[in-house]
mmCIF file of C-alpha atoms and ligand atoms in Angstrom:
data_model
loop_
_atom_site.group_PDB
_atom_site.id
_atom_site.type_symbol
_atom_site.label_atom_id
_atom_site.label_comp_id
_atom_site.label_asym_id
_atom_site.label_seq_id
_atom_site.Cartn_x
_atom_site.Cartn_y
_atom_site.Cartn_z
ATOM 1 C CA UNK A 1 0.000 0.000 0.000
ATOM 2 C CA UNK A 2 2.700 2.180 1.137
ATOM 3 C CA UNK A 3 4.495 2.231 -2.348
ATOM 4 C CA UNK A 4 1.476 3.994 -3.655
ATOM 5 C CA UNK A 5 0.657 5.718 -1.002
ATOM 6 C CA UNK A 6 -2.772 6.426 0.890
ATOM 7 C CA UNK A 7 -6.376 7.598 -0.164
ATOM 8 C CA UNK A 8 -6.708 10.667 1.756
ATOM 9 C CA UNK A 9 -10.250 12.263 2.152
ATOM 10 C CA UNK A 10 -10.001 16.049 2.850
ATOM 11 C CA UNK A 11 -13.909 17.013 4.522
ATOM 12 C CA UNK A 12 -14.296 20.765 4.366
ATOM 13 C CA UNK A 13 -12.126 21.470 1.159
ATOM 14 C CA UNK A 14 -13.129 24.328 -0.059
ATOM 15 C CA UNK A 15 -13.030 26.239 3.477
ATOM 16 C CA UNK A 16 -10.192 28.128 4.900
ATOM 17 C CA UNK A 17 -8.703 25.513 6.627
ATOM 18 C CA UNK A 18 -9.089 22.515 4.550
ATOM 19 C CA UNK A 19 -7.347 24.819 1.832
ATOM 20 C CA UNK A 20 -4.077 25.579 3.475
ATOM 21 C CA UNK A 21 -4.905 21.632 4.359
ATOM 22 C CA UNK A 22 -4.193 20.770 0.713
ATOM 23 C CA UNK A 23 -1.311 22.994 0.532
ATOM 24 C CA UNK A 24 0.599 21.473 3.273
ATOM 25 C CA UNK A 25 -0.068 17.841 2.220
ATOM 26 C CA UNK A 26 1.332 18.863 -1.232
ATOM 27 C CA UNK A 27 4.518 20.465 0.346
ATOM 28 C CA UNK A 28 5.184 18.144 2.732
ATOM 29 C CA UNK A 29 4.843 15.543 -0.082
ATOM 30 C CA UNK A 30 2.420 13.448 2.184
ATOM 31 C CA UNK A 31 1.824 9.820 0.060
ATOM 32 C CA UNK A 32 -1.308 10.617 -1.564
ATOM 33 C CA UNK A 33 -2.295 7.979 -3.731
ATOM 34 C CA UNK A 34 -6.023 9.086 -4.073
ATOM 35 C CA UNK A 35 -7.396 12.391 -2.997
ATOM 36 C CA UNK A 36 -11.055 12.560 -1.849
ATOM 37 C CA UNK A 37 -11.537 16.389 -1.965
ATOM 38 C CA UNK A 38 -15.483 16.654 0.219
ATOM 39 C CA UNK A 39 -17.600 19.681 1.225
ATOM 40 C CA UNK A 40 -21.221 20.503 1.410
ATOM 41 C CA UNK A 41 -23.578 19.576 -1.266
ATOM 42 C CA UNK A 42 -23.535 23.033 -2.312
ATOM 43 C CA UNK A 43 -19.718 22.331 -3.897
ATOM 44 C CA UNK A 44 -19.933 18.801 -4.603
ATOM 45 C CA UNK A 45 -19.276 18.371 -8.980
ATOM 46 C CA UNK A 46 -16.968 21.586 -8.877
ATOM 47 C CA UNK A 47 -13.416 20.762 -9.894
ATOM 48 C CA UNK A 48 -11.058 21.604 -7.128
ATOM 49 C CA UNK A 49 -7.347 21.182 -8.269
ATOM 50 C CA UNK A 50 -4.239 19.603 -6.547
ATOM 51 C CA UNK A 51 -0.873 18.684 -7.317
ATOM 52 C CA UNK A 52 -1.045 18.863 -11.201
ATOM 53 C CA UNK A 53 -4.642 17.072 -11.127
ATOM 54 C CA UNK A 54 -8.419 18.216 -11.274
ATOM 55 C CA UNK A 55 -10.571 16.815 -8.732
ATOM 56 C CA UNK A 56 -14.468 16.103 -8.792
ATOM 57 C CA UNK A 57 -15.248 17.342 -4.926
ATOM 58 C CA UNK A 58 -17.879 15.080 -3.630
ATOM 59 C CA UNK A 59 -20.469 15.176 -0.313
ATOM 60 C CA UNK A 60 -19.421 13.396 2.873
ATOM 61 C CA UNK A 61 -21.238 10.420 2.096
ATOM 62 C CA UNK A 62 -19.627 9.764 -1.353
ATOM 63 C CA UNK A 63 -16.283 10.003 0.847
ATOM 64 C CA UNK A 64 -17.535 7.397 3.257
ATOM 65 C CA UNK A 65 -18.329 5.257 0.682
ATOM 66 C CA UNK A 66 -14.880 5.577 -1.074
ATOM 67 C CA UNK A 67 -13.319 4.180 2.427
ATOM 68 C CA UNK A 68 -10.108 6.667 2.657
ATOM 69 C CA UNK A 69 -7.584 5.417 4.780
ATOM 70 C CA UNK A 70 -7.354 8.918 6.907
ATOM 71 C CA UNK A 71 -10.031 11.661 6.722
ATOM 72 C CA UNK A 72 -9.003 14.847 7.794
ATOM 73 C CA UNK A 73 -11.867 16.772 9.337
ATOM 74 C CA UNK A 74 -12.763 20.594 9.242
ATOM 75 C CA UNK A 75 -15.999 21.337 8.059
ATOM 76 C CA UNK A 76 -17.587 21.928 11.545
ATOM 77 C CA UNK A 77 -18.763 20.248 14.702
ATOM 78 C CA UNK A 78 -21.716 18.877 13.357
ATOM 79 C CA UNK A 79 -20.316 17.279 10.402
ATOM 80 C CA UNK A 80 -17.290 15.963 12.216
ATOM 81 C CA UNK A 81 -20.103 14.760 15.275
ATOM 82 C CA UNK A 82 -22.315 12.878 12.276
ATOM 83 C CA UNK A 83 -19.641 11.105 10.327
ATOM 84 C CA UNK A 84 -16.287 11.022 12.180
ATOM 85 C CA UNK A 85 -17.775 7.860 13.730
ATOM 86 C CA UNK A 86 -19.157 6.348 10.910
ATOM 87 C CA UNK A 87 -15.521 6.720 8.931
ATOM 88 C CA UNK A 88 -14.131 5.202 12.061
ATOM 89 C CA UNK A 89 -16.456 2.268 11.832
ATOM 90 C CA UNK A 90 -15.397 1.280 8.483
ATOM 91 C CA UNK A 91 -11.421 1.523 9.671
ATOM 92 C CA UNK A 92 -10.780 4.882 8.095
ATOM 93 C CA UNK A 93 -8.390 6.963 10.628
ATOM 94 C CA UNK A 94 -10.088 10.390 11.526
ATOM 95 C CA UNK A 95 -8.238 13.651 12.207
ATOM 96 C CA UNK A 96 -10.788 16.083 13.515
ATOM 97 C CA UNK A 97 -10.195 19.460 13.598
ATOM 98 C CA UNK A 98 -13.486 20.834 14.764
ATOM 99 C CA UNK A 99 -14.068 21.080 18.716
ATOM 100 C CA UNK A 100 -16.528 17.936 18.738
ATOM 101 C CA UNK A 101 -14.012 15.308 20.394
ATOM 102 C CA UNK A 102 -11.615 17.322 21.488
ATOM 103 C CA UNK A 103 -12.526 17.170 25.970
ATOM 104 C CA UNK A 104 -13.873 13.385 25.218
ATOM 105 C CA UNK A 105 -11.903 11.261 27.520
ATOM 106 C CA UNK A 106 -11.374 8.474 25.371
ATOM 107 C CA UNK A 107 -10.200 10.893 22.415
ATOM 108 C CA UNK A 108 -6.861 11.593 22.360
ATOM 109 C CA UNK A 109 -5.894 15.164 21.602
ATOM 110 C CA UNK A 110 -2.813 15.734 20.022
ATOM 111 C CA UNK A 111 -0.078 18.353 19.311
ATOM 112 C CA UNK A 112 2.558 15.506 17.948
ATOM 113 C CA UNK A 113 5.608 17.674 19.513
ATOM 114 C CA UNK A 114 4.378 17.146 22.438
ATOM 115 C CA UNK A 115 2.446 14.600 23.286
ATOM 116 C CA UNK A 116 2.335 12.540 20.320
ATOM 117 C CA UNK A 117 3.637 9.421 22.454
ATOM 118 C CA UNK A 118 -0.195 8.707 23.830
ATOM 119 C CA UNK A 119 -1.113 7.590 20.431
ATOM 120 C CA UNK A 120 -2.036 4.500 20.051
ATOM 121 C CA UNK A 121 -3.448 2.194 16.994
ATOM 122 C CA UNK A 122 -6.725 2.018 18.693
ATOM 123 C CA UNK A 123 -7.369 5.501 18.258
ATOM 124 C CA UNK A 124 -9.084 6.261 15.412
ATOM 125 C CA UNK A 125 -10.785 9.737 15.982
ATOM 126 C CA UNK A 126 -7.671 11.791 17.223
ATOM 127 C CA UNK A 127 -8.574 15.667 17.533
ATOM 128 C CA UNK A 128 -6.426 18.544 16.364
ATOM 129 C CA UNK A 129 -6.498 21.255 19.271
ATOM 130 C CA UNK A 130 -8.018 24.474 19.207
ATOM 131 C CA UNK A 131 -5.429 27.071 17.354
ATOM 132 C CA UNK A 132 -4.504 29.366 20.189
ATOM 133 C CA UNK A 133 -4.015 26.091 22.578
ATOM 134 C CA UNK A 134 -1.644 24.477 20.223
ATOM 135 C CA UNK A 135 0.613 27.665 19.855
ATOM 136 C CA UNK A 136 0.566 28.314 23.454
ATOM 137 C CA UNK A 137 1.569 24.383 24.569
ATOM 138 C CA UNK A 138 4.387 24.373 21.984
ATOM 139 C CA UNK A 139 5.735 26.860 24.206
ATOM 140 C CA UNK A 140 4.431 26.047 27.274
ATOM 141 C CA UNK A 141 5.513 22.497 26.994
ATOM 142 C CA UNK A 142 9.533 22.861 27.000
ATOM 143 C CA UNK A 143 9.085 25.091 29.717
ATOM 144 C CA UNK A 144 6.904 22.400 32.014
ATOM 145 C CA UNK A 145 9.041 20.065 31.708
ATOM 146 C CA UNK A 146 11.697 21.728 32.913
ATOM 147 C CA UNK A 147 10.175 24.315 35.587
ATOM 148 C CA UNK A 148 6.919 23.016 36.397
ATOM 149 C CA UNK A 149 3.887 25.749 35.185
ATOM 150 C CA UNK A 150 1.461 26.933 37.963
ATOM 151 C CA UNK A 151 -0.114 29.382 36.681
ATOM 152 C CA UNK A 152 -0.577 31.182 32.629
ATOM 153 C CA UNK A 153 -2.720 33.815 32.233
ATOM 154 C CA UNK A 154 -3.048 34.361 28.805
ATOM 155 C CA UNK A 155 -4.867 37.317 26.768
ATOM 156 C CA UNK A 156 -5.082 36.298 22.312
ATOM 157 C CA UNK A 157 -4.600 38.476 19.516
ATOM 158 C CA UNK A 158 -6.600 36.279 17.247
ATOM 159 C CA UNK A 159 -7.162 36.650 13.451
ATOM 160 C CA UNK A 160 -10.048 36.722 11.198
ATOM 161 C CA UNK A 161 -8.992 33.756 9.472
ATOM 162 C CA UNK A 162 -9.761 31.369 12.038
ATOM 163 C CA UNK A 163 -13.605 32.014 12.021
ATOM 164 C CA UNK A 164 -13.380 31.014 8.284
ATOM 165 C CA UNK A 165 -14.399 32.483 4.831
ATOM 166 C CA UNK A 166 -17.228 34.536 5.877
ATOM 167 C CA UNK A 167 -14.873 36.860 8.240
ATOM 168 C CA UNK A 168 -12.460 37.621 5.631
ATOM 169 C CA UNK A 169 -15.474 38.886 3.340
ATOM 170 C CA UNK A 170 -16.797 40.985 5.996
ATOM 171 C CA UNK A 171 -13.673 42.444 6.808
ATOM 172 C CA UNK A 172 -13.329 43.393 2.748
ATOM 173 C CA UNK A 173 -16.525 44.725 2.806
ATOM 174 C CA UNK A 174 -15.770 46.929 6.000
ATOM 175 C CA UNK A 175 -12.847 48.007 4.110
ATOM 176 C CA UNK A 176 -14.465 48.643 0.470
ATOM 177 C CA UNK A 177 -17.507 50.369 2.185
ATOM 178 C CA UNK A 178 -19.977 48.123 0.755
ATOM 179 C CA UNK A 179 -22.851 46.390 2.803
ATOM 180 C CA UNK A 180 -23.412 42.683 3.625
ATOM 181 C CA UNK A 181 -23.480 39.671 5.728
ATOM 182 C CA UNK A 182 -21.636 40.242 9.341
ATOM 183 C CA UNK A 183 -20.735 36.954 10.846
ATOM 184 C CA UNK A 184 -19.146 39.254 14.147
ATOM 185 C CA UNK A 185 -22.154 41.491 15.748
ATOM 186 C CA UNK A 186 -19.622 44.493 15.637
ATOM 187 C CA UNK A 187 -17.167 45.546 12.702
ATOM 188 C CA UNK A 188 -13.971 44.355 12.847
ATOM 189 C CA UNK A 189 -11.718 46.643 10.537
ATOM 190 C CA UNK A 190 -10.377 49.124 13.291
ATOM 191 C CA UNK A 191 -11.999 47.071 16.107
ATOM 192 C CA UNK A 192 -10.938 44.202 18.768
ATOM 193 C CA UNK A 193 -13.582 42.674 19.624
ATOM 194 C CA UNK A 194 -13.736 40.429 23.137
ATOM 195 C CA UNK A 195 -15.360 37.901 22.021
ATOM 196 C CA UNK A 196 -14.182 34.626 19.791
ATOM 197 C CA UNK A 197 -16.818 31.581 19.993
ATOM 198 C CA UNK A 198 -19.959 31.944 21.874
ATOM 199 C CA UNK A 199 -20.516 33.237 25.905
ATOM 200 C CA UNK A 200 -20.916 30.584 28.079
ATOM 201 C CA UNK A 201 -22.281 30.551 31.418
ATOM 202 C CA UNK A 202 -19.605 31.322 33.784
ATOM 203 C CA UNK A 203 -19.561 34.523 31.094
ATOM 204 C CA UNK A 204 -16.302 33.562 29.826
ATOM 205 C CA UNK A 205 -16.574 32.394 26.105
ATOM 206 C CA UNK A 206 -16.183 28.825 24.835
ATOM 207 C CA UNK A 207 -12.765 29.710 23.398
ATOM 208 C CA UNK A 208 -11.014 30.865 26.737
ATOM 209 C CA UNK A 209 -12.779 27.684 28.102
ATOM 210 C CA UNK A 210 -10.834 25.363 25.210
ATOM 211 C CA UNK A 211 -7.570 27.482 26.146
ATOM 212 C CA UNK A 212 -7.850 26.422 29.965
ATOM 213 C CA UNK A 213 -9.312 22.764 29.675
ATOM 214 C CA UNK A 214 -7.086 21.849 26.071
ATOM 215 C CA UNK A 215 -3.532 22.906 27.409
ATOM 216 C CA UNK A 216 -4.044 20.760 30.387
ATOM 217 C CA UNK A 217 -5.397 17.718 28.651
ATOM 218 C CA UNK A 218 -2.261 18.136 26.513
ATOM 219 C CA UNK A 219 -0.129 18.351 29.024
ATOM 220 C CA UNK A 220 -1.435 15.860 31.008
ATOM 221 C CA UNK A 221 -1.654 17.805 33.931
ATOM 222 C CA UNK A 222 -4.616 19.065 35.491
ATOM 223 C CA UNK A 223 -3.179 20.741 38.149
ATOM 224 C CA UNK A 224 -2.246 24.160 35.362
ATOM 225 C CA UNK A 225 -4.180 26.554 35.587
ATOM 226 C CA UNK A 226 -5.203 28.491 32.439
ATOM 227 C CA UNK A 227 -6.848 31.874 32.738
ATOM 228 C CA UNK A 228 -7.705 33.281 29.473
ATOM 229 C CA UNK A 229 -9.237 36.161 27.595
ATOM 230 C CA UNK A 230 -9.402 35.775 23.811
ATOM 231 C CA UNK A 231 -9.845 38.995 21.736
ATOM 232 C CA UNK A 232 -10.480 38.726 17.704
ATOM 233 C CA UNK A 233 -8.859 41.842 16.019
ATOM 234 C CA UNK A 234 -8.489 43.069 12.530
ATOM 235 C CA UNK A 235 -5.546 40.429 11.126
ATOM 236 C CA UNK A 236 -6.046 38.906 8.481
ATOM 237 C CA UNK A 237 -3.666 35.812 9.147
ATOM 238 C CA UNK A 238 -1.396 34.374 12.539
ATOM 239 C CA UNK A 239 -2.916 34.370 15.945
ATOM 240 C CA UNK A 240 -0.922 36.314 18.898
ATOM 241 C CA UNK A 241 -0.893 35.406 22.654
ATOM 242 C CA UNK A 242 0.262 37.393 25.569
ATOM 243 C CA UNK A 243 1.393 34.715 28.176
ATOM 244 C CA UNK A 244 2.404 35.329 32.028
ATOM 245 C CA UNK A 245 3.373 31.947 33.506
ATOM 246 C CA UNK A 246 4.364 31.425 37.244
ATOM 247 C CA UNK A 247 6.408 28.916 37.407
ATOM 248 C CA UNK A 248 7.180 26.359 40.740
ATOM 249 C CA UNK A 249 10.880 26.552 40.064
ATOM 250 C CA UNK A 250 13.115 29.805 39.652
ATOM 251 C CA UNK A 251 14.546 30.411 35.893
ATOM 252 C CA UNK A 252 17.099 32.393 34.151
ATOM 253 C CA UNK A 253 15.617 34.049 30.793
ATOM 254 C CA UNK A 254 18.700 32.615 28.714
ATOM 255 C CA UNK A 255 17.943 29.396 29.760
ATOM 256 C CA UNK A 256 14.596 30.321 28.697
ATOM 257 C CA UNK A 257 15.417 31.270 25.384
ATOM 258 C CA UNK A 258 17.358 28.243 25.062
ATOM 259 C CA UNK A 259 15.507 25.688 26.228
ATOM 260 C CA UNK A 260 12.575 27.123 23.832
ATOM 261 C CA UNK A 261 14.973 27.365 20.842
ATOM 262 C CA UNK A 262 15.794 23.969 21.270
ATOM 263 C CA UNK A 263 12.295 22.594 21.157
ATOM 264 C CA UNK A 264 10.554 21.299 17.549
ATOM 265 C CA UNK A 265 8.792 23.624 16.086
ATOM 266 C CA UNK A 266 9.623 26.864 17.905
ATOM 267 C CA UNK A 267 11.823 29.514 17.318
ATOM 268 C CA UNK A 268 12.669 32.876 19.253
ATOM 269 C CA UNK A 269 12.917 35.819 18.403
ATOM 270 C CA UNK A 270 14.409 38.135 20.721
ATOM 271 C CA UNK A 271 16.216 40.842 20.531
ATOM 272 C CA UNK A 272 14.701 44.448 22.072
ATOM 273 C CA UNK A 273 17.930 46.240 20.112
ATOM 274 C CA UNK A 274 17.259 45.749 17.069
ATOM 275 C CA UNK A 275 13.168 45.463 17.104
ATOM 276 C CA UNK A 276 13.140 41.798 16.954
ATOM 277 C CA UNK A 277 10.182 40.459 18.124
ATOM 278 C CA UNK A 278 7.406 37.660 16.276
ATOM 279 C CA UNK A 279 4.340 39.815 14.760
ATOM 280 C CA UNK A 280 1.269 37.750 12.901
ATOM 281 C CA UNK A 281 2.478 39.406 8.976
ATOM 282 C CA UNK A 282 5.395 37.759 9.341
ATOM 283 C CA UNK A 283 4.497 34.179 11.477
ATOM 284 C CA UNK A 284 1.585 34.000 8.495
ATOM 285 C CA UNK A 285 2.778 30.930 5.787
ATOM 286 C CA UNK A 286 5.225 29.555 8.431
ATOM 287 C CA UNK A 287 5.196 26.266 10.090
ATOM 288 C CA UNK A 288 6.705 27.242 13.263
ATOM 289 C CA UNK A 289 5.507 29.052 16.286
ATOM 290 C CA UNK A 290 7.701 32.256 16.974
ATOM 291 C CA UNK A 291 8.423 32.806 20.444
ATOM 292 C CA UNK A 292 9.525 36.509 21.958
ATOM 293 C CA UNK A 293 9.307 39.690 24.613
ATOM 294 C CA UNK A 294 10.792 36.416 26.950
ATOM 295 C CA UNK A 295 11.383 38.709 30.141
ATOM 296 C CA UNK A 296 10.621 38.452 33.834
ATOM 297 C CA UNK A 297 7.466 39.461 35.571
ATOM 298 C CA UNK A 298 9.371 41.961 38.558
ATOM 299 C CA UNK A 299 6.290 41.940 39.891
ATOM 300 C CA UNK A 300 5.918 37.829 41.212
ATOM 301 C CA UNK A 301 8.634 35.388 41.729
ATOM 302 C CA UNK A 302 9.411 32.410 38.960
ATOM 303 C CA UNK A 303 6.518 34.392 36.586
ATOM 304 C CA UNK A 304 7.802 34.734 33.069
ATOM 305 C CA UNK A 305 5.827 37.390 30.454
ATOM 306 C CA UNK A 306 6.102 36.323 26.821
ATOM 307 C CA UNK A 307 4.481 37.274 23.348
ATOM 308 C CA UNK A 308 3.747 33.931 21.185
ATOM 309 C CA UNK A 309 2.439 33.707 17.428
ATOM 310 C CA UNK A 310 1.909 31.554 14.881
ATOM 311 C CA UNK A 311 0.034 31.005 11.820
ATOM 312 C CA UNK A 312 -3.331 29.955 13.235
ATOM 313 C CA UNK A 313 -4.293 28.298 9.784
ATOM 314 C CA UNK A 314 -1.132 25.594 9.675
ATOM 315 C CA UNK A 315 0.717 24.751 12.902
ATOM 316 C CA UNK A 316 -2.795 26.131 14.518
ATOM 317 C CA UNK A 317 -4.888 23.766 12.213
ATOM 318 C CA UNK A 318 -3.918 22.020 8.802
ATOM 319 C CA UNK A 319 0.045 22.023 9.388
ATOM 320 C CA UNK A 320 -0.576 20.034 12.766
ATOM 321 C CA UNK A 321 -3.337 17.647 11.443
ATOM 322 C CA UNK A 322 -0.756 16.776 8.630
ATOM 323 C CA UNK A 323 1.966 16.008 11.279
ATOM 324 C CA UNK A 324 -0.330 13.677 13.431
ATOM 325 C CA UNK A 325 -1.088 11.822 9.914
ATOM 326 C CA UNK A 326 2.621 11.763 9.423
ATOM 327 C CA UNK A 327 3.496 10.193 13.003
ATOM 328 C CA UNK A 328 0.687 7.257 12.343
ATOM 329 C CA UNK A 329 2.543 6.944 9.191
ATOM 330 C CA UNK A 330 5.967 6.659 10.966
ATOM 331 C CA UNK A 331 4.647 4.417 13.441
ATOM 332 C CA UNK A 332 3.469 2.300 10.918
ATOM 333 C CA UNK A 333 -0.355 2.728 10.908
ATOM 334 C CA UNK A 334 -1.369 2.058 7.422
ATOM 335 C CA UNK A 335 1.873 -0.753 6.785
HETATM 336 P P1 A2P B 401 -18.797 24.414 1.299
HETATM 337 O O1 A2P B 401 -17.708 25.263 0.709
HETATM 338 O O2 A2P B 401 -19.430 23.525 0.299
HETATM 339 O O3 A2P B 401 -19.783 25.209 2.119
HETATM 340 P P2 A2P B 401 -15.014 27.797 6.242
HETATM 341 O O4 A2P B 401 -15.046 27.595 7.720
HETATM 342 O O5 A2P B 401 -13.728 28.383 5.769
HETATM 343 O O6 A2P B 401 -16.199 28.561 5.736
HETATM 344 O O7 A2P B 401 -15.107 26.306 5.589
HETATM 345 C C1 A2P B 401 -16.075 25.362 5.964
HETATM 346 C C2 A2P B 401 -15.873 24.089 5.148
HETATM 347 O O8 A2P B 401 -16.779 23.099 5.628
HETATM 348 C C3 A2P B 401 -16.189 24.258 3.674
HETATM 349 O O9 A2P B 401 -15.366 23.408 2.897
HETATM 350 C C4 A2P B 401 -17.637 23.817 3.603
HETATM 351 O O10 A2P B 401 -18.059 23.387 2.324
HETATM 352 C C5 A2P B 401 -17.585 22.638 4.546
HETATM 353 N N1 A2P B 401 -18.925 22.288 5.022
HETATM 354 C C6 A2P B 401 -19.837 23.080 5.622
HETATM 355 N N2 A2P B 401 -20.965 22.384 5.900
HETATM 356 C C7 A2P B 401 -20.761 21.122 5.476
HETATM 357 C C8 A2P B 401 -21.537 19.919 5.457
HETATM 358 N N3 A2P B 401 -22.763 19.882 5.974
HETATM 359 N N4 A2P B 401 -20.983 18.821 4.901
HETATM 360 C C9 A2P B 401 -19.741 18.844 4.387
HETATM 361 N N5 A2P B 401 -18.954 19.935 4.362
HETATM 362 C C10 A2P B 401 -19.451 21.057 4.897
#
């Protein structure tokens, strides 16, 4: 199977995320023998093209019927709640990146830096984090290990992108004057709005919620706590997080920088003398999550302030649903 590689259903397409999805298969030269391009019955017959080829995309049940070996997911709760477990049923591996299985205890979810060691061939729903969790436990993570967290409080700088297609039009609209459908109840061009994902009822909204409850679950340690506010403002591409983590043991912010450098995935970028510092226009089309402002809090022993960001469409989404596919494949799920 492996010489000709894998048939590779891609549900949600034609959205924001299943787009940069097909681009990061394609560069990382993932073994796609068949691609199984699927959206909503609304796109299904348009030609959707990929790696040199033209593509028929086809509904959800079409896909199901083709039996892919791994179906990336991210069209949605809903969709990934009705079929995720029907795929699974037939032996198709499931990488969901919708919020549906994420907090279910027998799901795993997965950041493959750093805890891709709880997979195991069982698991055949595995769920792809929340974006602003899976930048803030790449660096988080290094740091745990080796000073124990306590305590983050975290505020986002989140962009449009993440909320999908319709928030990029609105923001053009805002910008070309012209009227139309708002997905945000407020503009967003010149605007930060408080607010990403829906209030809850302890008033915070469902996205701080996934920030506190993910990054433990990744971590495996409940005894973290995450206080977060999450803020959408007018970017059009790469989430930002202010972090402020007390720490049980004391640290040195070279050792920081260091031990952060030398993890997967992340790089710093730190240097106050010559305005070096990670910013979304830049983090947006990379892989990595850019780490900087690493300084201590004066104000509370062991606390570290830093500014994370990353490109909340790849390593946030599609680039770290690729790399879970691509540890099953080291491990030798589909030999
Ligand atoms: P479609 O383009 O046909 O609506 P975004 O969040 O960027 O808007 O993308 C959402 C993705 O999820 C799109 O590919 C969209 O397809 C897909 N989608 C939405 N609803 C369904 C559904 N009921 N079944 C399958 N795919 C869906």
């Amino acid at each position: 199977m492996m010489k000709e590689g894998l048939k590779v259903a891609v549900v949600g397409a034609t959205g924001m995320v299943g787009q940069t999805m097909l681009k990061v298969l394609k560069e990382r030269n993932f073994p796609i023998a068949e691609l199984i391009p699927t959206a909503s019955a609304r796109s299904a017959g348009s030609t959707l093209h990929f790696s040199g080829k033209d593509y028929t995309v086809v509904t959800v049940d079409e896909a199901l019927v083709r039996k892919p070996d791994v179906a990336i997911f991210s069209a949605g709760s809903d969709v990934s709640i009705k079929w995720a477990p029907q795929f699974a049923a037939q032996g198709t591996t499931v990488i969901d990146n919708s919020s549906a299985w994420r907090m279910n205890e027998k799901i795993k979810l997965v950041v493959p830096e750093v805890n891709g060691n709880v997979l195991q061939n069982e698991d055949l729903i595995i769920a792809n984090p929340n974006c602003s969790t899976i930048q803030l436990v790449m660096a988080l993570k290094p740091l745990h290990d080796t000073f124990q967290a306590k305590r983050v409080v975290v505020s986002t700088y989140q962009s449009i992108s993440g909320t999908g297609m319709a928030a990029m039009k609105q923001m053009e609209m805002e910008r070309s004057g012209e009227d139309g459908a708002m997905v945000y109840p407020y503009p967003i061009d010149r605007n930060c709005l408080p607010h990403c994902d829906i209030f809850l009822e302890n008033d915070y909204t469902k996205e701080e919620m996934k920030l506190t409850h993910e990054t433990c679950k990744i971590l495996g340690d409940d005894k973290v706590k995450v206080s977060a506010t999450a803020v959408r403002v007018p970017v059009s591409g790469g989430h930002s997080e202010s972090v402020n983590v007390e720490f049980e043991k004391p640290f040195e912010v070279g050792n920081v920088r260091r031990i952060l450098n030398d993890f997967p995935g992340v790089k710093v970028q730190d240097q106050t003398d010559t305005n070096t510092y990670p910013m979304p226009l830049y983090a947006s089309g990379k892989d990595e999550v850019f780490v900087g402002r690493i300084r201590e809090d004066f104000t509370q022993e062991n606390t570290l302030n830093m500014w994370v960001v990353s490109d909340n469409l790849r390593k946030g989404a599609a680039t770290n649903a690729v790399q879970i596919a691509e540890f099953l494949l080291a491990n030798n799920r589909w030999s």
